[in-house]
């Protein structure tokens, strides 16, 4: 018996473990200290009313033989796929229902997509990054090249000849952790690059609902993307579904490698290895795309956006450099005086009682940066950022 030894090459999932250990020790030492977290990347507002009532109605359908549902269609119910296509067409993008695959999360799809591509491919992953891109490719034993997202390119790297060998290109826009979002021109340069090298772009737009200026919401807004890209979207951050679990992946029927249609390959993979998303959840997700649901989820996104504004305003006032926050729930602040991320974490926890995420936890280029999230309530967010800025100003 042999195991997949690639799993032994994975780094430990240290980041959140170390943070919770440090916070635990701090609480034991100072039990009375009020601690506020600006670190958590999970939503806090409840699921909107439209989704809850659609979900309740759907569960009631299960109680009667006439409306009961058993196994659902492999790639998701048509009612949800149609609504998703409609939401794309409202932004001028044509997607057909058989190009939409409903799933239980973008994390699953981004991790699993690896199955349908050869392990001989080389991947190109931004540094810093959402860790799933790296870990899923380590598990597959693939070679990884990193592309540097740095302050000098505003955390938005574009193609250069050094990336010549890349087959699977991971792009996350708006980005976790940096909050940076690609413009049309920048994304076009990636699409052209992928087309010229016969590569595939794996485009993660989990945070597209936070786009507030004219940057693209979808890679399919870029000409040529249907022939070289797969898009991953989720109801998690868009509609507060992190506990409900529903997402979707778009694979155009024009996408082909080795003379094989990728859409069909993924459908084949899913029909064997994935059970689908519960009917009740798909009905709830559908409701978030109704006129009423859209208004309700926008209210929640606006609430988080207001937190981002509060944080950005205070950081500007304290003359702290930062990225993100405009099209994203994340603010990527530069640690003062080139302080290392973990040193800043300790300093701000001890001095201000505030928790954030050390940038170095997302890759080497995250060193000297710190991720703040906007998913808390206004009062506590304001209190936290005031304390954080006060500590920084005291230190300088
Ligand atoms: N992609 C990015 C960049 C994320 O930050 C997350 C979740 O935090 C996901 C994907 C996963 O989303 P889901 O909840 O749909 O699995």
mmCIF file of N, CA, C and O in Angstrom, residues 53-85:
data_model
loop_
_atom_site.group_PDB
_atom_site.id
_atom_site.type_symbol
_atom_site.label_atom_id
_atom_site.label_comp_id
_atom_site.label_asym_id
_atom_site.label_seq_id
_atom_site.Cartn_x
_atom_site.Cartn_y
_atom_site.Cartn_z
ATOM 1 N N UNK A 53 -37.238 32.608 2.687
ATOM 2 C CA UNK A 53 -38.610 32.136 2.429
ATOM 3 C C UNK A 53 -38.653 31.167 1.249
ATOM 4 O O UNK A 53 -39.431 30.207 1.274
ATOM 5 N N UNK A 54 -37.790 31.359 0.257
ATOM 6 C CA UNK A 54 -37.746 30.388 -0.858
ATOM 7 C C UNK A 54 -37.268 29.026 -0.350
ATOM 8 O O UNK A 54 -37.775 27.981 -0.756
ATOM 9 N N UNK A 55 -36.295 29.034 0.559
ATOM 10 C CA UNK A 55 -35.772 27.790 1.127
ATOM 11 C C UNK A 55 -36.839 27.078 1.949
ATOM 12 O O UNK A 55 -36.982 25.856 1.870
ATOM 13 N N UNK A 56 -37.610 27.853 2.732
ATOM 14 C CA UNK A 56 -38.667 27.256 3.558
ATOM 15 C C UNK A 56 -39.754 26.629 2.684
ATOM 16 O O UNK A 56 -40.226 25.529 2.947
ATOM 17 N N UNK A 57 -40.080 27.368 1.619
ATOM 18 C CA UNK A 57 -41.115 26.865 0.702
ATOM 19 C C UNK A 57 -40.621 25.555 0.064
ATOM 20 O O UNK A 57 -41.366 24.579 -0.062
ATOM 21 N N UNK A 58 -39.341 25.530 -0.288
ATOM 22 C CA UNK A 58 -38.775 24.344 -0.942
ATOM 23 C C UNK A 58 -38.739 23.148 -0.001
ATOM 24 O O UNK A 58 -38.989 22.018 -0.423
ATOM 25 N N UNK A 59 -38.452 23.387 1.271
ATOM 26 C CA UNK A 59 -38.417 22.239 2.213
ATOM 27 C C UNK A 59 -39.830 21.693 2.401
ATOM 28 O O UNK A 59 -40.024 20.487 2.538
ATOM 29 N N UNK A 60 -40.828 22.586 2.350
ATOM 30 C CA UNK A 60 -42.222 22.118 2.460
ATOM 31 C C UNK A 60 -42.606 21.251 1.270
ATOM 32 O O UNK A 60 -43.363 20.293 1.407
ATOM 33 N N UNK A 61 -42.050 21.564 0.104
ATOM 34 C CA UNK A 61 -42.324 20.749 -1.094
ATOM 35 C C UNK A 61 -41.894 19.299 -0.871
ATOM 36 O O UNK A 61 -42.471 18.375 -1.443
ATOM 37 N N UNK A 62 -40.854 19.124 -0.058
ATOM 38 C CA UNK A 62 -40.348 17.770 0.204
ATOM 39 C C UNK A 62 -41.350 16.935 1.002
ATOM 40 O O UNK A 62 -41.251 15.714 1.042
ATOM 41 N N UNK A 63 -42.300 17.597 1.661
ATOM 42 C CA UNK A 63 -43.253 16.895 2.535
ATOM 43 C C UNK A 63 -44.450 16.321 1.781
ATOM 44 O O UNK A 63 -45.300 15.673 2.372
ATOM 45 N N UNK A 64 -44.534 16.590 0.488
ATOM 46 C CA UNK A 64 -45.694 16.066 -0.243
ATOM 47 C C UNK A 64 -45.237 15.280 -1.473
ATOM 48 O O UNK A 64 -44.280 15.677 -2.164
ATOM 49 N N UNK A 65 -45.917 14.161 -1.735
ATOM 50 C CA UNK A 65 -45.509 13.269 -2.839
ATOM 51 C C UNK A 65 -45.530 13.988 -4.186
ATOM 52 O O UNK A 65 -44.710 13.710 -5.061
ATOM 53 N N UNK A 66 -46.442 14.959 -4.350
ATOM 54 C CA UNK A 66 -46.575 15.656 -5.649
ATOM 55 C C UNK A 66 -45.383 16.561 -5.937
ATOM 56 O O UNK A 66 -45.004 16.752 -7.082
ATOM 57 N N UNK A 67 -44.821 17.133 -4.878
ATOM 58 C CA UNK A 67 -43.748 18.122 -5.102
ATOM 59 C C UNK A 67 -42.376 17.648 -4.615
ATOM 60 O O UNK A 67 -41.370 18.338 -4.801
ATOM 61 N N UNK A 68 -42.347 16.477 -4.012
ATOM 62 C CA UNK A 68 -41.089 15.919 -3.485
ATOM 63 C C UNK A 68 -40.011 15.851 -4.580
ATOM 64 O O UNK A 68 -40.302 15.591 -5.738
ATOM 65 N N UNK A 69 -38.765 16.089 -4.203
ATOM 66 C CA UNK A 69 -37.653 15.968 -5.161
ATOM 67 C C UNK A 69 -36.635 14.952 -4.642
ATOM 68 O O UNK A 69 -36.222 15.026 -3.489
ATOM 69 N N UNK A 70 -36.210 14.072 -5.500
ATOM 70 C CA UNK A 70 -35.144 13.121 -5.153
ATOM 71 C C UNK A 70 -33.824 13.640 -5.703
ATOM 72 O O UNK A 70 -33.554 14.841 -5.647
ATOM 73 N N UNK A 71 -33.019 12.747 -6.271
ATOM 74 C CA UNK A 71 -31.746 13.187 -6.884
ATOM 75 C C UNK A 71 -32.029 14.298 -7.898
ATOM 76 O O UNK A 71 -32.954 14.183 -8.709
ATOM 77 N N UNK A 72 -31.214 15.321 -7.854
ATOM 78 C CA UNK A 72 -31.412 16.426 -8.800
ATOM 79 C C UNK A 72 -30.555 16.241 -10.039
ATOM 80 O O UNK A 72 -29.737 15.316 -10.110
ATOM 81 N N UNK A 73 -30.719 17.115 -11.041
ATOM 82 C CA UNK A 73 -29.863 17.016 -12.233
ATOM 83 C C UNK A 73 -28.396 17.231 -11.850
ATOM 84 O O UNK A 73 -28.096 18.060 -10.981
ATOM 85 N N UNK A 74 -27.517 16.491 -12.502
ATOM 86 C CA UNK A 74 -26.084 16.530 -12.176
ATOM 87 C C UNK A 74 -25.482 17.911 -12.052
ATOM 88 O O UNK A 74 -24.731 18.202 -11.137
ATOM 89 N N UNK A 75 -25.812 18.747 -13.024
ATOM 90 C CA UNK A 75 -25.127 20.050 -13.063
ATOM 91 C C UNK A 75 -25.961 21.177 -12.481
ATOM 92 O O UNK A 75 -25.641 22.344 -12.665
ATOM 93 N N UNK A 76 -27.024 20.835 -11.782
ATOM 94 C CA UNK A 76 -27.854 21.841 -11.130
ATOM 95 C C UNK A 76 -29.204 21.974 -11.797
ATOM 96 O O UNK A 76 -29.365 21.614 -12.968
ATOM 97 N N UNK A 77 -30.189 22.484 -11.057
ATOM 98 C CA UNK A 77 -31.541 22.665 -11.616
ATOM 99 C C UNK A 77 -31.536 23.782 -12.659
ATOM 100 O O UNK A 77 -30.819 24.791 -12.515
ATOM 101 N N UNK A 78 -32.378 23.555 -13.676
ATOM 102 C CA UNK A 78 -32.475 24.519 -14.772
ATOM 103 C C UNK A 78 -32.905 25.906 -14.279
ATOM 104 O O UNK A 78 -32.396 26.930 -14.744
ATOM 105 N N UNK A 79 -33.836 25.938 -13.292
ATOM 106 C CA UNK A 79 -34.339 27.243 -12.824
ATOM 107 C C UNK A 79 -33.196 28.126 -12.330
ATOM 108 O O UNK A 79 -33.189 29.330 -12.557
ATOM 109 N N UNK A 80 -32.197 27.514 -11.676
ATOM 110 C CA UNK A 80 -31.082 28.308 -11.152
ATOM 111 C C UNK A 80 -30.101 28.667 -12.275
ATOM 112 O O UNK A 80 -29.640 29.805 -12.377
ATOM 113 N N UNK A 81 -29.839 27.689 -13.143
ATOM 114 C CA UNK A 81 -28.892 27.959 -14.243
ATOM 115 C C UNK A 81 -29.433 29.051 -15.170
ATOM 116 O O UNK A 81 -28.687 29.897 -15.648
ATOM 117 N N UNK A 82 -30.764 29.051 -15.371
ATOM 118 C CA UNK A 82 -31.358 30.102 -16.223
ATOM 119 C C UNK A 82 -31.193 31.488 -15.599
ATOM 120 O O UNK A 82 -30.860 32.446 -16.278
ATOM 121 N N UNK A 83 -31.408 31.547 -14.290
ATOM 122 C CA UNK A 83 -31.289 32.845 -13.591
ATOM 123 C C UNK A 83 -29.838 33.344 -13.652
ATOM 124 O O UNK A 83 -29.576 34.531 -13.775
ATOM 125 N N UNK A 84 -28.894 32.408 -13.545
ATOM 126 C CA UNK A 84 -27.472 32.790 -13.603
ATOM 127 C C UNK A 84 -27.153 33.352 -14.990
ATOM 128 O O UNK A 84 -26.517 34.404 -15.116
ATOM 129 N N UNK A 85 -27.650 32.674 -16.029
ATOM 130 C CA UNK A 85 -27.419 33.161 -17.405
ATOM 131 C C UNK A 85 -28.009 34.563 -17.576
ATOM 132 O O UNK A 85 -27.416 35.430 -18.210
#
